[in-house]
Short mmCIF file of N, CA and C in Angstrom, two decimals:
data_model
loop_
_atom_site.label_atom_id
_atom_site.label_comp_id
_atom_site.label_asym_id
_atom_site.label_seq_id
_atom_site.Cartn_x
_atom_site.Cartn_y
_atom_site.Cartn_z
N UNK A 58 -7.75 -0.58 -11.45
CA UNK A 58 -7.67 -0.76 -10.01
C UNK A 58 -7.43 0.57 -9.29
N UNK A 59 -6.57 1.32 -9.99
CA UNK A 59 -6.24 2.65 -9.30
C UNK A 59 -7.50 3.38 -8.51
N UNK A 60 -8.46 3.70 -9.75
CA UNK A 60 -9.85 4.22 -9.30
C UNK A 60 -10.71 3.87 -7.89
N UNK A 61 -10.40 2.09 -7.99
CA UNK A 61 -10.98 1.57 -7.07
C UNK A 61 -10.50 1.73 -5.41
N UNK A 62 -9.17 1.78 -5.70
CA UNK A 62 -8.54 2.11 -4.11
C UNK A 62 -8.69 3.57 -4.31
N UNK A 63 -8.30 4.36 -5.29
CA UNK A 63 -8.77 5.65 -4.92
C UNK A 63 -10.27 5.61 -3.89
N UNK A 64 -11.42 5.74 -4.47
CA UNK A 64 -12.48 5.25 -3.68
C UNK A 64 -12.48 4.60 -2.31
N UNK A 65 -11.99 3.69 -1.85
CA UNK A 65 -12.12 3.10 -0.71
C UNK A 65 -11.10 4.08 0.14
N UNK A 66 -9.81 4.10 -0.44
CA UNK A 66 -9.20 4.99 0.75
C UNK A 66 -9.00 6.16 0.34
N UNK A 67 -9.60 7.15 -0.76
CA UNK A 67 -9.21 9.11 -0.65
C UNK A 67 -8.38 8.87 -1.66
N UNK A 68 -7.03 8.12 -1.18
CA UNK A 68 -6.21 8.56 -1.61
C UNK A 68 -5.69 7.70 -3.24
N UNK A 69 -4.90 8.71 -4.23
CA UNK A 69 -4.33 8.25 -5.60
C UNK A 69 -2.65 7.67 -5.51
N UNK A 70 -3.24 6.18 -6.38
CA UNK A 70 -1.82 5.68 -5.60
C UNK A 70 -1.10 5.15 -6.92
N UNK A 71 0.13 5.85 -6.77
CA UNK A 71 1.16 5.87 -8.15
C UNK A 71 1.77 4.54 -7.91
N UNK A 72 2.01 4.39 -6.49
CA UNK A 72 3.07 2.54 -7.06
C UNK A 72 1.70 1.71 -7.58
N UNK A 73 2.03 1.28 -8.37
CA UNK A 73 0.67 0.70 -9.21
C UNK A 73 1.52 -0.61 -10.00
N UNK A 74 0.95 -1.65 -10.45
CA UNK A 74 1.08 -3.48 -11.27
C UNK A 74 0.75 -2.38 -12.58
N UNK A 75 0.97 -2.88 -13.89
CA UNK A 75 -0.06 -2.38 -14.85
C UNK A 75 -0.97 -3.18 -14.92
N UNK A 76 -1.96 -2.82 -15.83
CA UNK A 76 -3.07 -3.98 -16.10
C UNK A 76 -2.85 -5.25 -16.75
N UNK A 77 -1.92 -4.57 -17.63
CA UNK A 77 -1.52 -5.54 -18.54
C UNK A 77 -0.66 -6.61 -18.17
N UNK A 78 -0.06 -6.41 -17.00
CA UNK A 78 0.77 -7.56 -16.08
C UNK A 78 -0.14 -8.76 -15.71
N UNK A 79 -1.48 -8.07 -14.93
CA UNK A 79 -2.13 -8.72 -14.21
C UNK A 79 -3.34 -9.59 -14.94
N UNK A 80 -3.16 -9.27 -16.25
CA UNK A 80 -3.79 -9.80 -17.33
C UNK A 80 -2.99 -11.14 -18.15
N UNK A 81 -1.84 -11.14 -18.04
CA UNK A 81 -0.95 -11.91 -18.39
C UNK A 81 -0.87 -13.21 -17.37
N UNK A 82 -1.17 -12.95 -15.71
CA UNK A 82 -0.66 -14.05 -14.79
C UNK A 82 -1.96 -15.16 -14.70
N UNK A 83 -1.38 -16.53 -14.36
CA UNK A 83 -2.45 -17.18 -14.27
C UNK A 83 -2.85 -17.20 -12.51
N UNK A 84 -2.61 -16.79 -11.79
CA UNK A 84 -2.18 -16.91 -10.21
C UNK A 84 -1.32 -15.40 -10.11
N UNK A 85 -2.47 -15.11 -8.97
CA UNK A 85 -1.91 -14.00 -7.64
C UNK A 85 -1.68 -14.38 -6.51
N UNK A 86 -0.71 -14.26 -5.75
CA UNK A 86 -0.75 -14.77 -4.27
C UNK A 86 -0.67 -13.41 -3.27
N UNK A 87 -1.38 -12.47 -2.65
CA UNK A 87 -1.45 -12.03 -1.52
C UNK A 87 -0.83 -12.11 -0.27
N UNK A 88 -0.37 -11.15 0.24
CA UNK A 88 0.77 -11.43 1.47
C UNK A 88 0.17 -10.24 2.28
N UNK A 89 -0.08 -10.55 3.46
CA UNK A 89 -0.35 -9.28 4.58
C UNK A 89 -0.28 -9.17 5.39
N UNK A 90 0.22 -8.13 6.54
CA UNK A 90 0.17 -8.26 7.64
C UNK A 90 -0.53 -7.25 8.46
N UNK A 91 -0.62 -7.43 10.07
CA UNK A 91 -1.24 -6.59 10.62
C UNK A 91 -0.95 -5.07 10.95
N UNK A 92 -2.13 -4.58 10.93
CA UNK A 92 -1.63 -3.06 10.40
C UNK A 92 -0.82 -2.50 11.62
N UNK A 93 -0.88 -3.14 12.80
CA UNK A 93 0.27 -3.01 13.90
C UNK A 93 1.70 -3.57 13.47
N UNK A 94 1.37 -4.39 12.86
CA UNK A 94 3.29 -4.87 12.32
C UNK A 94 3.80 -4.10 10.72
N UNK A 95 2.28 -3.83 10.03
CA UNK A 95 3.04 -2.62 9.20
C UNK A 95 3.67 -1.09 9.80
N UNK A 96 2.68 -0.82 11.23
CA UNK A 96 3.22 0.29 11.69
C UNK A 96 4.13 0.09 11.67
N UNK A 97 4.87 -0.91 12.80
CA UNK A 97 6.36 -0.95 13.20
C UNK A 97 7.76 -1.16 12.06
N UNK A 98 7.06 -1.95 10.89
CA UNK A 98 8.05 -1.76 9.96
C UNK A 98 8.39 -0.34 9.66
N UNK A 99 7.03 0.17 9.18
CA UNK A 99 7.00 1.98 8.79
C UNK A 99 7.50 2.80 10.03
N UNK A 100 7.88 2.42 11.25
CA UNK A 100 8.64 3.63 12.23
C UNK A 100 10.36 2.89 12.17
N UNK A 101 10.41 1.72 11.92
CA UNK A 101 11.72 1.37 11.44
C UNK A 101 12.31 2.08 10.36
N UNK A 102 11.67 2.73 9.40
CA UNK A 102 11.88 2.88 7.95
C UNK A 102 12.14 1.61 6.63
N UNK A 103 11.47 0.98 7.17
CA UNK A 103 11.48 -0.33 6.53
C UNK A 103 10.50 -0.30 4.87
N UNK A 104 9.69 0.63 5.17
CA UNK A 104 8.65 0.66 4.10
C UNK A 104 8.82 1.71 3.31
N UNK A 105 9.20 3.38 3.85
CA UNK A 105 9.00 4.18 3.49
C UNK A 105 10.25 5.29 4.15
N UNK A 106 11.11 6.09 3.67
CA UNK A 106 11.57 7.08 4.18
C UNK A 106 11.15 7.71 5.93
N UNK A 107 11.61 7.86 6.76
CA UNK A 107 10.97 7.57 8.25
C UNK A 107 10.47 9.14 8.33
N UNK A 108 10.86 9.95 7.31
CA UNK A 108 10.25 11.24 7.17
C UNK A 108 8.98 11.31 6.51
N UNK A 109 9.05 10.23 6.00
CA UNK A 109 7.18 10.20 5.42
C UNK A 109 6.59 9.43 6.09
N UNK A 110 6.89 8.66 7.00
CA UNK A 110 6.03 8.09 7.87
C UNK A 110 4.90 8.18 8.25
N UNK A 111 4.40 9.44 8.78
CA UNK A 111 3.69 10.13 9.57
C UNK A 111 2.04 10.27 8.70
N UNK A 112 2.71 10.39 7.47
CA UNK A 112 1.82 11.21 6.52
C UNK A 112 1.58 10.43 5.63
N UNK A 113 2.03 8.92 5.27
CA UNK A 113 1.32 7.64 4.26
C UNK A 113 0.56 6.96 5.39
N UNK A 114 1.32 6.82 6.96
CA UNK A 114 0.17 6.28 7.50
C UNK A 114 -1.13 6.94 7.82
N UNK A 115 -1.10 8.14 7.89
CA UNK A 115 -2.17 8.83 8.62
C UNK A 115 -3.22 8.62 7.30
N UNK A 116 -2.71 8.77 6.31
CA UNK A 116 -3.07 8.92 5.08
C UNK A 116 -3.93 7.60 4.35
N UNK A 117 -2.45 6.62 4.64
CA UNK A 117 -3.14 5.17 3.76
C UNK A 117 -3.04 3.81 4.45
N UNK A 118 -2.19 3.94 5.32
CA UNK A 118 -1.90 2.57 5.78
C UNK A 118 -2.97 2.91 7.36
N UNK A 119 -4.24 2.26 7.39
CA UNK A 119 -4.89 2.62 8.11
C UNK A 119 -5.89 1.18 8.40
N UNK A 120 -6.07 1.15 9.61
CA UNK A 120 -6.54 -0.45 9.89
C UNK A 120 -7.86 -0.51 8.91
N UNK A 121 -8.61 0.25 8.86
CA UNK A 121 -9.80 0.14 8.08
C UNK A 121 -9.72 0.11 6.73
N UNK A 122 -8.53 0.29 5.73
CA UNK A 122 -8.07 0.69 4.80
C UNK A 122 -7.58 -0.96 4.33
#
């Protein structure tokens, strides 16, 4: 999977499932929200250090992303 979001968004992404987890489950359930209510968590510091803010969103957390 890594490869694959590499590709779609640039960027290499270390918080990563292993494979072998996702090989084991019988059921995934998905949770998401809008990339306006991830902003606001991420300027809360809810997601990320409020000093990296700036630079995972510009980076990854991006509506098209």
């Amino acid at each position: 999977m890594t490869p694959l979001v590499h590709k779609i968004t640039g960027i290499v992404v270390r918080e990563t499932v292993p494979d072998w987890v996702l090989k084991r489950v019988d059921e995934i359930v998905l949770s998401d929200v809008t990339p306006e209510a991830l902003a606001k968590r991420m300027r809360r510091g809810d997601v990320y250090p409020l000093e990296r803010w700036t630079a995972h969103w510009v980076a990854f957390f991006r509506p098209s992303t």
